[in-house]
PDB file of C-alpha atoms in Angstrom:
ATOM      1  CA  MET A   1     -12.332  15.642   1.159  1.00 38.00           C
ATOM      2  CA  PRO A   2     -14.515  15.823  -1.983  1.00 36.00           C
ATOM      3  CA  GLN A   3     -16.262  12.619  -2.937  1.00 37.00           C
ATOM      4  CA  ASN A   4     -16.288  11.187  -6.435  1.00 36.00           C
ATOM      5  CA  VAL A   5     -19.752  11.430  -7.977  1.00 34.00           C
ATOM      6  CA  CYS A   6     -20.859   9.373 -10.950  1.00 38.00           C
ATOM      7  CA  PHE A   7     -23.606  10.548 -13.287  1.00 33.00           C
ATOM      8  CA  ALA A   8     -25.202   8.455 -15.980  1.00 37.00           C
ATOM      9  CA  MET A   9     -28.123   8.669 -18.359  1.00 36.00           C
ATOM     10  CA  LEU A  10     -30.355   5.653 -17.862  1.00 36.00           C
ATOM     11  CA  PRO A  11     -32.826   4.487 -20.505  1.00 40.00           C
ATOM     12  CA  VAL A  12     -36.304   5.882 -19.904  1.00 39.00           C
ATOM     13  CA  PHE A  13     -39.182   3.465 -20.250  1.00 38.00           C
ATOM     14  CA  ARG A  14     -42.371   4.850 -21.761  1.00 41.00           C
ATOM     15  CA  PRO A  15     -44.938   2.046 -22.103  1.00 39.00           C
ATOM     16  CA  LYS A  16     -46.849   1.998 -25.325  1.00 43.00           C
ATOM     17  CA  ARG A  17     -50.616   2.290 -25.185  1.00 43.00           C
ATOM     18  CA  ILE A  18     -52.154  -1.126 -25.544  1.00 39.00           C
ATOM     19  CA  THR A  19     -55.236  -1.515 -27.711  1.00 41.00           C
ATOM     20  CA  ALA A  20     -57.386  -4.466 -28.437  1.00 41.00           C
ATOM     21  CA  SER A  21     -55.571  -4.891 -31.739  1.00 42.00           C
ATOM     22  CA  SER A  22     -52.072  -4.734 -30.186  1.00 44.00           C
ATOM     23  CA  GLY A  23     -50.052  -7.821 -29.460  1.00 47.00           C
ATOM     24  CA  PHE A  24     -50.562  -7.545 -25.696  1.00 44.00           C
ATOM     25  CA  SER A  25     -48.101 -10.283 -24.662  1.00 57.00           C
ATOM     26  CA  GLN A  26     -45.364  -9.079 -27.022  1.00 60.00           C
ATOM     27  CA  HIS A  27     -45.555  -5.445 -25.859  1.00 55.00           C
ATOM     28  CA  TRP A  28     -45.366  -6.344 -22.188  1.00 52.00           C
ATOM     29  CA  ILE A  29     -42.489  -8.754 -22.713  1.00 54.00           C
ATOM     30  CA  GLN A  30     -40.573  -5.932 -24.415  1.00 58.00           C
ATOM     31  CA  ALA A  31     -41.470  -3.563 -21.593  1.00 53.00           C
ATOM     32  CA  PHE A  32     -40.311  -6.061 -18.993  1.00 53.00           C
ATOM     33  CA  MET A  33     -36.979  -6.552 -20.793  1.00 54.00           C
ATOM     34  CA  ARG A  34     -36.419  -2.778 -20.901  1.00 59.00           C
ATOM     35  CA  ILE A  35     -36.940  -2.556 -17.137  1.00 57.00           C
ATOM     36  CA  VAL A  36     -34.563  -5.451 -16.489  1.00 47.00           C
ATOM     37  CA  PHE A  37     -31.922  -3.822 -18.712  1.00 45.00           C
ATOM     38  CA  ALA A  38     -32.289  -0.477 -16.930  1.00 48.00           C
ATOM     39  CA  ILE A  39     -31.889  -2.080 -13.502  1.00 52.00           C
ATOM     40  CA  ALA A  40     -28.827  -4.085 -14.600  1.00 45.00           C
ATOM     41  CA  LEU A  41     -27.190  -0.979 -16.069  1.00 41.00           C
ATOM     42  CA  ALA A  42     -27.854   1.034 -12.919  1.00 44.00           C
ATOM     43  CA  LEU A  43     -26.319  -1.668 -10.727  1.00 43.00           C
ATOM     44  CA  SER A  44     -23.264  -1.898 -12.981  1.00 39.00           C
ATOM     45  CA  LEU A  45     -22.729   1.862 -12.800  1.00 36.00           C
ATOM     46  CA  LEU A  46     -23.078   1.764  -9.022  1.00 39.00           C
ATOM     47  CA  VAL A  47     -20.346  -0.868  -8.779  1.00 37.00           C
ATOM     48  CA  LEU A  48     -18.052   1.117 -11.090  1.00 35.00           C
ATOM     49  CA  CYS A  49     -18.577   4.310  -9.119  1.00 36.00           C
ATOM     50  CA  THR A  50     -17.942   2.554  -5.809  1.00 38.00           C
ATOM     51  CA  ASP A  51     -14.761   0.943  -7.118  1.00 39.00           C
ATOM     52  CA  GLY A  52     -13.530   4.305  -8.393  1.00 39.00           C
ATOM     53  CA  GLN A  53     -14.057   5.909  -5.001  1.00 39.00           C
ATOM     54  CA  ALA A  54     -12.337   3.039  -3.177  1.00 44.00           C
ATOM     55  CA  ALA A  55      -9.298   3.338  -5.460  1.00 44.00           C
ATOM     56  CA  SER A  56      -9.046   7.138  -5.263  1.00 63.00           C
ATOM     57  CA  ARG A  57      -5.911   8.580  -3.674  1.00 78.00           C
ATOM     58  CA  GLU A  58      -5.576  11.906  -1.950  1.00 90.00           C
ATOM     59  CA  GLN A  59      -2.254  13.509  -2.831  1.00 94.00           C
ATOM     60  CA  ILE A  60      -0.229  15.350  -0.203  1.00 95.00           C
ATOM     61  CA  ILE A  61       3.056  17.201  -0.682  1.00 96.00           C
ATOM     62  CA  VAL A  62       5.340  17.044   2.356  1.00 97.00           C
ATOM     63  CA  ARG A  63       8.318  19.385   2.725  1.00 95.00           C
ATOM     64  CA  THR A  64      11.514  17.572   3.713  1.00 95.00           C
ATOM     65  CA  PRO A  65      15.210  18.526   4.033  1.00 93.00           C
ATOM     66  CA  ALA A  66      15.797  16.645   0.773  1.00 93.00           C
ATOM     67  CA  GLY A  67      12.989  18.425  -1.094  1.00 95.00           C
ATOM     68  CA  ASP A  68       9.257  18.006  -1.500  1.00 96.00           C
ATOM     69  CA  VAL A  69       7.894  14.457  -1.577  1.00 97.00           C
ATOM     70  CA  LEU A  70       4.592  13.164  -2.890  1.00 97.00           C
ATOM     71  CA  VAL A  71       2.544  11.119  -0.422  1.00 97.00           C
ATOM     72  CA  GLU A  72      -0.646   9.370  -1.524  1.00 97.00           C
ATOM     73  CA  SER A  73      -3.258   8.670   1.122  1.00 94.00           C
ATOM     74  CA  LEU A  74      -5.368   5.495   1.008  1.00 90.00           C
ATOM     75  CA  THR A  75      -7.667   6.268   3.929  1.00 83.00           C
ATOM     76  CA  ASP A  76     -11.368   6.432   4.684  1.00 72.00           C
ATOM     77  CA  GLY A  77     -10.967  10.140   5.487  1.00 65.00           C
ATOM     78  CA  VAL A  78     -13.519  10.111   8.302  1.00 66.00           C
ATOM     79  CA  GLY A  79     -14.090   8.750  11.767  1.00 66.00           C
ATOM     80  CA  LYS A  80     -11.984   8.383  14.858  1.00 80.00           C
ATOM     81  CA  ALA A  81      -8.193   8.474  15.100  1.00 88.00           C
ATOM     82  CA  ARG A  82      -6.434   5.589  13.404  1.00 93.00           C
ATOM     83  CA  PRO A  83      -2.811   4.470  13.177  1.00 96.00           C
ATOM     84  CA  ALA A  84      -0.876   5.317  10.019  1.00 97.00           C
ATOM     85  CA  VAL A  85       1.289   2.931   8.001  1.00 98.00           C
ATOM     86  CA  MET A  86       3.778   4.387   5.530  1.00 98.00           C
ATOM     87  CA  ILE A  87       4.683   2.156   2.586  1.00 98.00           C
ATOM     88  CA  LEU A  88       7.989   2.482   0.752  1.00 98.00           C
ATOM     89  CA  SER A  89       8.076   0.814  -2.657  1.00 98.00           C
ATOM     90  CA  GLY A  90      10.696  -1.240  -4.371  1.00 96.00           C
ATOM     91  CA  SER A  91      12.802   0.058  -7.234  1.00 96.00           C
ATOM     92  CA  LYS A  92       9.867   0.097  -9.691  1.00 95.00           C
ATOM     93  CA  GLY A  93       7.654   2.456  -7.710  1.00 97.00           C
ATOM     94  CA  PHE A  94       3.957   2.119  -6.956  1.00 96.00           C
ATOM     95  CA  GLY A  95       2.661   0.867 -10.295  1.00 94.00           C
ATOM     96  CA  ALA A  96       1.675  -2.626  -9.127  1.00 95.00           C
ATOM     97  CA  PRO A  97      -2.072  -3.189  -8.489  1.00 94.00           C
ATOM     98  CA  ALA A  98      -1.127  -4.972  -5.265  1.00 96.00           C
ATOM     99  CA  TYR A  99      -0.684  -1.638  -3.492  1.00 96.00           C
ATOM    100  CA  GLU A 100      -4.425  -1.002  -3.804  1.00 94.00           C
ATOM    101  CA  GLU A 101      -5.099  -4.458  -2.381  1.00 96.00           C
ATOM    102  CA  ILE A 102      -2.739  -3.816   0.528  1.00 97.00           C
ATOM    103  CA  GLY A 103      -4.491  -0.505   1.180  1.00 96.00           C
ATOM    104  CA  ARG A 104      -7.892  -2.224   1.282  1.00 95.00           C
ATOM    105  CA  THR A 105      -6.597  -4.903   3.652  1.00 96.00           C
ATOM    106  CA  PHE A 106      -5.096  -2.300   5.974  1.00 97.00           C
ATOM    107  CA  ARG A 107      -8.184  -0.077   5.837  1.00 94.00           C
ATOM    108  CA  ALA A 108     -10.395  -3.021   6.832  1.00 94.00           C
ATOM    109  CA  ALA A 109      -8.079  -3.648   9.792  1.00 95.00           C
ATOM    110  CA  GLY A 110      -8.432  -0.041  11.015  1.00 93.00           C
ATOM    111  CA  LEU A 111      -5.213   1.333   9.547  1.00 95.00           C
ATOM    112  CA  ASP A 112      -4.637   4.332   7.273  1.00 95.00           C
ATOM    113  CA  THR A 113      -2.116   3.758   4.494  1.00 97.00           C
ATOM    114  CA  TYR A 114       0.264   6.283   2.941  1.00 97.00           C
ATOM    115  CA  LEU A 115       2.279   5.561  -0.198  1.00 98.00           C
ATOM    116  CA  VAL A 116       5.445   7.618   0.213  1.00 98.00           C
ATOM    117  CA  HIS A 117       7.145   8.367  -3.113  1.00 98.00           C
ATOM    118  CA  VAL A 118      10.648   8.447  -1.706  1.00 98.00           C
ATOM    119  CA  LEU A 119      11.847   7.386  -5.138  1.00 98.00           C
ATOM    120  CA  SER A 120      11.230  10.372  -7.372  1.00 96.00           C
ATOM    121  CA  PRO A 121      10.523  10.026 -11.115  1.00 96.00           C
ATOM    122  CA  ALA A 122      14.184  10.941 -11.686  1.00 97.00           C
ATOM    123  CA  ASP A 123      15.252   8.169  -9.289  1.00 97.00           C
ATOM    124  CA  LEU A 124      13.082   5.590 -11.048  1.00 97.00           C
ATOM    125  CA  LYS A 125      14.499   6.618 -14.422  1.00 96.00           C
ATOM    126  CA  SER A 126      18.095   6.460 -13.169  1.00 97.00           C
ATOM    127  CA  ILE A 127      17.569   3.066 -11.547  1.00 97.00           C
ATOM    128  CA  ALA A 128      15.964   1.643 -14.688  1.00 95.00           C
ATOM    129  CA  GLY A 129      18.853   2.953 -16.784  1.00 95.00           C
ATOM    130  CA  ALA A 130      21.647   1.860 -14.438  1.00 93.00           C
ATOM    131  CA  GLY A 131      22.385  -1.141 -16.639  1.00 88.00           C
ATOM    132  CA  ASN A 132      23.454  -3.654 -14.009  1.00 93.00           C
ATOM    133  CA  ALA A 133      23.335  -4.479 -10.298  1.00 91.00           C
ATOM    134  CA  ARG A 134      26.619  -2.712  -9.592  1.00 92.00           C
ATOM    135  CA  GLY A 135      25.363   0.507 -11.157  1.00 94.00           C
ATOM    136  CA  ARG A 136      22.128   0.337  -9.173  1.00 95.00           C
ATOM    137  CA  ILE A 137      23.950  -0.293  -5.897  1.00 93.00           C
ATOM    138  CA  GLN A 138      26.225   2.685  -6.493  1.00 94.00           C
ATOM    139  CA  TYR A 139      23.195   4.863  -7.196  1.00 96.00           C
ATOM    140  CA  TYR A 140      21.443   3.628  -4.045  1.00 96.00           C
ATOM    141  CA  ALA A 141      24.499   4.494  -1.931  1.00 94.00           C
ATOM    142  CA  LYS A 142      24.604   8.025  -3.370  1.00 96.00           C
ATOM    143  CA  ARG A 143      20.918   8.678  -2.785  1.00 97.00           C
ATOM    144  CA  MET A 144      20.419   6.823   0.513  1.00 96.00           C
ATOM    145  CA  PRO A 145      21.077   9.815   2.859  1.00 96.00           C
ATOM    146  CA  ASP A 146      18.372  11.861   1.109  1.00 97.00           C
ATOM    147  CA  TRP A 147      15.939   8.945   1.105  1.00 98.00           C
ATOM    148  CA  ILE A 148      16.472   8.406   4.837  1.00 97.00           C
ATOM    149  CA  ALA A 149      15.952  12.104   5.571  1.00 97.00           C
ATOM    150  CA  THR A 150      12.752  12.057   3.518  1.00 98.00           C
ATOM    151  CA  VAL A 151      11.282   9.090   5.392  1.00 98.00           C
ATOM    152  CA  ARG A 152      12.054  10.626   8.762  1.00 98.00           C
ATOM    153  CA  ALA A 153      10.453  13.918   7.718  1.00 98.00           C
ATOM    154  CA  VAL A 154       7.247  12.143   6.661  1.00 98.00           C
ATOM    155  CA  VAL A 155       7.200  10.237   9.963  1.00 98.00           C
ATOM    156  CA  THR A 156       7.420  13.571  11.770  1.00 96.00           C
ATOM    157  CA  TYR A 157       4.645  14.991   9.585  1.00 96.00           C
ATOM    158  CA  LEU A 158       2.264  12.082  10.283  1.00 96.00           C
ATOM    159  CA  ASN A 159       3.038  12.085  13.988  1.00 95.00           C
ATOM    160  CA  GLY A 160       2.029  15.746  13.960  1.00 94.00           C
ATOM    161  CA  GLN A 161      -1.451  14.898  12.683  1.00 92.00           C
ATOM    162  CA  PRO A 162      -4.003  14.501  15.535  1.00 90.00           C
ATOM    163  CA  ARG A 163      -5.503  11.543  13.680  1.00 88.00           C
ATOM    164  CA  HIS A 164      -2.261   9.556  13.944  1.00 90.00           C
ATOM    165  CA  ALA A 165      -0.143  11.131  16.702  1.00 79.00           C
ATOM    166  CA  GLY A 166       2.216   8.611  18.245  1.00 82.00           C
ATOM    167  CA  ARG A 167       1.005   5.684  16.137  1.00 95.00           C
ATOM    168  CA  VAL A 168       2.997   5.521  12.901  1.00 98.00           C
ATOM    169  CA  GLY A 169       4.440   2.374  11.354  1.00 98.00           C
ATOM    170  CA  VAL A 170       6.687   1.852   8.324  1.00 98.00           C
ATOM    171  CA  LEU A 171       6.529  -0.945   5.753  1.00 98.00           C
ATOM    172  CA  GLY A 172       9.329  -1.278   3.217  1.00 98.00           C
ATOM    173  CA  ILE A 173       9.548  -3.648   0.258  1.00 98.00           C
ATOM    174  CA  SER A 174      12.883  -4.676  -1.297  1.00 97.00           C
ATOM    175  CA  LEU A 175      14.750  -1.374  -1.853  1.00 97.00           C
ATOM    176  CA  GLY A 176      12.043   0.267   0.245  1.00 98.00           C
ATOM    177  CA  ALA A 177      12.907  -2.177   3.036  1.00 98.00           C
ATOM    178  CA  GLN A 178      16.530  -1.054   2.909  1.00 97.00           C
ATOM    179  CA  ILE A 179      15.478   2.587   3.205  1.00 97.00           C
ATOM    180  CA  ALA A 180      12.959   1.812   5.962  1.00 98.00           C
ATOM    181  CA  ALA A 181      15.499  -0.160   7.987  1.00 97.00           C
ATOM    182  CA  ALA A 182      18.139   2.568   7.800  1.00 96.00           C
ATOM    183  CA  ALA A 183      15.608   5.314   8.610  1.00 97.00           C
ATOM    184  CA  SER A 184      14.329   3.427  11.676  1.00 97.00           C
ATOM    185  CA  ILE A 185      17.628   3.040  13.498  1.00 96.00           C
ATOM    186  CA  ASP A 186      17.428   4.499  17.039  1.00 95.00           C
ATOM    187  CA  ARG A 187      14.070   6.183  16.325  1.00 96.00           C
ATOM    188  CA  ALA A 188      11.441   6.402  19.059  1.00 95.00           C
ATOM    189  CA  ASP A 189       8.844   7.985  16.762  1.00 96.00           C
ATOM    190  CA  ILE A 190       8.287   4.826  14.663  1.00 98.00           C
ATOM    191  CA  GLY A 191       5.945   2.450  16.421  1.00 97.00           C
ATOM    192  CA  ALA A 192       6.450  -0.612  14.210  1.00 98.00           C
ATOM    193  CA  LEU A 193       8.708  -1.654  11.342  1.00 98.00           C
ATOM    194  CA  LEU A 194       7.929  -4.316   8.743  1.00 98.00           C
ATOM    195  CA  LEU A 195      10.496  -5.314   6.132  1.00 98.00           C
ATOM    196  CA  VAL A 196       9.585  -7.421   3.102  1.00 98.00           C
ATOM    197  CA  ASP A 197      12.447  -9.171   1.308  1.00 98.00           C
ATOM    198  CA  GLY A 198      15.068  -6.568   2.155  1.00 96.00           C
ATOM    199  CA  GLY A 199      17.329  -5.430   4.974  1.00 94.00           C
ATOM    200  CA  PHE A 200      19.932  -2.846   5.853  1.00 93.00           C
ATOM    201  CA  PRO A 201      22.034  -1.274   3.117  1.00 90.00           C
ATOM    202  CA  ASN A 202      25.539  -2.741   3.145  1.00 78.00           C
ATOM    203  CA  ASP A 203      24.133  -5.833   4.873  1.00 63.00           C
ATOM    204  CA  GLU A 204      24.281  -4.579   8.482  1.00 63.00           C
ATOM    205  CA  PRO A 205      24.819  -1.199  10.168  1.00 65.00           C
ATOM    206  CA  GLN A 206      27.824  -0.723  12.419  1.00 66.00           C
ATOM    207  CA  ARG A 207      26.072   1.122  15.218  1.00 84.00           C
ATOM    208  CA  VAL A 208      22.517   0.296  16.243  1.00 91.00           C
ATOM    209  CA  ARG A 209      21.238   0.838  19.769  1.00 92.00           C
ATOM    210  CA  SER A 210      17.568   0.183  19.111  1.00 95.00           C
ATOM    211  CA  LEU A 211      14.984  -0.710  16.494  1.00 96.00           C
ATOM    212  CA  PRO A 212      11.181  -0.467  16.544  1.00 97.00           C
ATOM    213  CA  PRO A 213       9.206  -3.685  17.039  1.00 98.00           C
ATOM    214  CA  LEU A 214      10.144  -5.637  13.932  1.00 98.00           C
ATOM    215  CA  SER A 215       8.369  -8.043  11.598  1.00 98.00           C
ATOM    216  CA  LEU A 216      10.104  -9.673   8.644  1.00 98.00           C
ATOM    217  CA  ILE A 217       8.228 -11.223   5.718  1.00 98.00           C
ATOM    218  CA  TRP A 218      10.352 -13.207   3.302  1.00 98.00           C
ATOM    219  CA  GLY A 219      10.052 -15.304   0.190  1.00 97.00           C
ATOM    220  CA  GLY A 220      11.633 -18.685   0.804  1.00 97.00           C
ATOM    221  CA  ALA A 221      12.858 -18.827  -2.803  1.00 97.00           C
ATOM    222  CA  ASP A 222      14.190 -15.250  -2.866  1.00 97.00           C
ATOM    223  CA  THR A 223      17.552 -15.283  -4.638  1.00 96.00           C
ATOM    224  CA  ILE A 224      18.107 -11.502  -4.502  1.00 95.00           C
ATOM    225  CA  PHE A 225      17.869 -11.234  -0.715  1.00 95.00           C
ATOM    226  CA  PRO A 226      17.987 -14.848   0.504  1.00 96.00           C
ATOM    227  CA  PRO A 227      16.181 -15.805   3.738  1.00 97.00           C
ATOM    228  CA  SER A 228      19.527 -15.978   5.559  1.00 96.00           C
ATOM    229  CA  ILE A 229      19.502 -12.148   5.554  1.00 95.00           C
ATOM    230  CA  GLY A 230      16.128 -12.186   7.278  1.00 96.00           C
ATOM    231  CA  ARG A 231      17.366 -14.599   9.927  1.00 96.00           C
ATOM    232  CA  LYS A 232      20.390 -12.386  10.548  1.00 94.00           C
ATOM    233  CA  LEU A 233      18.145  -9.336  10.944  1.00 95.00           C
ATOM    234  CA  GLN A 234      15.901 -11.144  13.388  1.00 97.00           C
ATOM    235  CA  THR A 235      18.911 -12.186  15.480  1.00 95.00           C
ATOM    236  CA  LEU A 236      20.180  -8.601  15.507  1.00 94.00           C
ATOM    237  CA  ALA A 237      16.824  -7.170  16.608  1.00 96.00           C
ATOM    238  CA  LEU A 238      16.348  -9.762  19.328  1.00 97.00           C
ATOM    239  CA  GLY A 239      19.858  -9.043  20.564  1.00 95.00           C
ATOM    240  CA  LEU A 240      18.859  -5.387  20.987  1.00 95.00           C
ATOM    241  CA  GLY A 241      16.063  -6.460  23.308  1.00 95.00           C
ATOM    242  CA  GLY A 242      13.090  -5.778  21.073  1.00 95.00           C
ATOM    243  CA  PRO A 243      10.453  -8.085  19.605  1.00 97.00           C
ATOM    244  CA  ALA A 244      11.221  -9.507  16.169  1.00 98.00           C
ATOM    245  CA  SER A 245       9.365 -12.105  14.103  1.00 98.00           C
ATOM    246  CA  LEU A 246      10.285 -13.752  10.805  1.00 98.00           C
ATOM    247  CA  ASP A 247       7.711 -15.332   8.479  1.00 98.00           C
ATOM    248  CA  ILE A 248       9.188 -17.242   5.548  1.00 98.00           C
ATOM    249  CA  TYR A 249       6.809 -18.209   2.735  1.00 98.00           C
ATOM    250  CA  GLU A 250       8.151 -21.405   1.256  1.00 96.00           C
ATOM    251  CA  GLY A 251       8.613 -21.395  -2.499  1.00 96.00           C
ATOM    252  CA  ALA A 252       7.814 -17.675  -2.777  1.00 97.00           C
ATOM    253  CA  ALA A 253       9.993 -15.504  -5.022  1.00 96.00           C
ATOM    254  CA  HIS A 254      11.469 -12.091  -4.252  1.00 97.00           C
ATOM    255  CA  ASP A 255       8.457 -10.226  -5.651  1.00 95.00           C
ATOM    256  CA  PHE A 256       5.729 -12.444  -4.208  1.00 97.00           C
ATOM    257  CA  PHE A 257       4.341  -9.750  -1.875  1.00 98.00           C
ATOM    258  CA  LEU A 258       3.293  -7.661  -4.907  1.00 97.00           C
ATOM    259  CA  ASN A 259       2.217 -10.579  -7.087  1.00 96.00           C
ATOM    260  CA  LEU A 260      -1.522 -11.031  -6.581  1.00 94.00           C
ATOM    261  CA  ALA A 261      -1.340 -14.266  -8.569  1.00 92.00           C
ATOM    262  CA  ALA A 262       1.006 -15.721  -5.946  1.00 86.00           C
ATOM    263  CA  ARG A 263      -0.852 -17.953  -3.512  1.00 84.00           C
ATOM    264  CA  GLN A 264       0.800 -16.476  -0.429  1.00 95.00           C
ATOM    265  CA  ALA A 265       0.502 -12.759  -1.307  1.00 97.00           C
ATOM    266  CA  ARG A 266      -2.856 -12.051   0.344  1.00 95.00           C
ATOM    267  CA  MET A 267      -1.862 -14.200   3.339  1.00 97.00           C
ATOM    268  CA  ALA A 268       1.217 -12.019   3.756  1.00 98.00           C
ATOM    269  CA  HIS A 269      -0.848  -8.821   3.438  1.00 98.00           C
ATOM    270  CA  THR A 270      -3.132 -10.014   6.238  1.00 97.00           C
ATOM    271  CA  ARG A 271      -0.123 -10.970   8.336  1.00 98.00           C
ATOM    272  CA  ALA A 272       1.309  -7.477   7.834  1.00 98.00           C
ATOM    273  CA  ALA A 273      -1.969  -5.832   8.869  1.00 98.00           C
ATOM    274  CA  ASP A 274      -2.174  -8.020  11.976  1.00 98.00           C
ATOM    275  CA  PHE A 275       1.348  -7.015  12.978  1.00 98.00           C
ATOM    276  CA  PHE A 276       0.673  -3.288  12.701  1.00 98.00           C
ATOM    277  CA  VAL A 277      -2.618  -3.613  14.573  1.00 97.00           C
ATOM    278  CA  SER A 278      -0.892  -5.525  17.378  1.00 97.00           C
ATOM    279  CA  GLN A 279       1.778  -2.849  17.764  1.00 97.00           C
ATOM    280  CA  LEU A 280      -0.042   0.399  16.961  1.00 96.00           C
ATOM    281  CA  LEU A 281      -3.440  -0.287  18.519  1.00 87.00           C
ATOM    282  CA  ARG A 282      -2.230  -1.544  21.859  1.00 72.00           C
ATOM    283  CA  ASN A 283      -2.881   1.865  23.455  1.00 52.00           C
ATOM    284  CA  PRO A 284      -5.781   3.350  21.506  1.00 46.00           C
TER     285      PRO A 284
END
């Protein structure tokens, strides 16, 4: 994968010739200040270039039964095989800076992150223009079969990559959690499922035989999907015989996971990374 390269013109220092009549101390003080400025500028440019490379995203188009989907890769691009974690956004897409932070946290833990744009630009526009909760829910119900098919196709695609084969997890946030939960029912090709402040569409599916190992992260002050939904999901998963954990962050709102100003956000990101590592790196 091509690397970002930064070029910059740095100031060139050409010392003036010092004569007996020159102000020796003044000239050398000016020369010293030019050198200090040049070094500071070079270091600043290095930091900017490094940050730009860390934030760069490789774009992949994956063919699915519901149409092509954009997938953005936040990976190191080199080295040995690593597990993959697909992230499904909430109803506002991937605009929040927190997604970059999550990617960095996962990368440091040995995980490759993929932002799956299940919600197309047309979806985001329709959701924003729905007017009220009832309109949004009706739109979700109409689009859910295509969204589920898209997620499952991307899972199949990533499992087909030698770098990730057999070690793919899914993280869904809010609406993304609803899609992730529905797409993971009775699937053996998803190694771990993490839902943040969201559960199954229509509250609970009628027929579920199995779920992947499940982790639930919830805001204790979430009024859109209250913690009682998370407790119900945990009970369901445990009843199916699989592992299921629920972490409730007291006082945290529905959007806390994407709010870098929220005290618990980075704690929750680390908790999510630890969960995927525990499930996807057990058999390296």
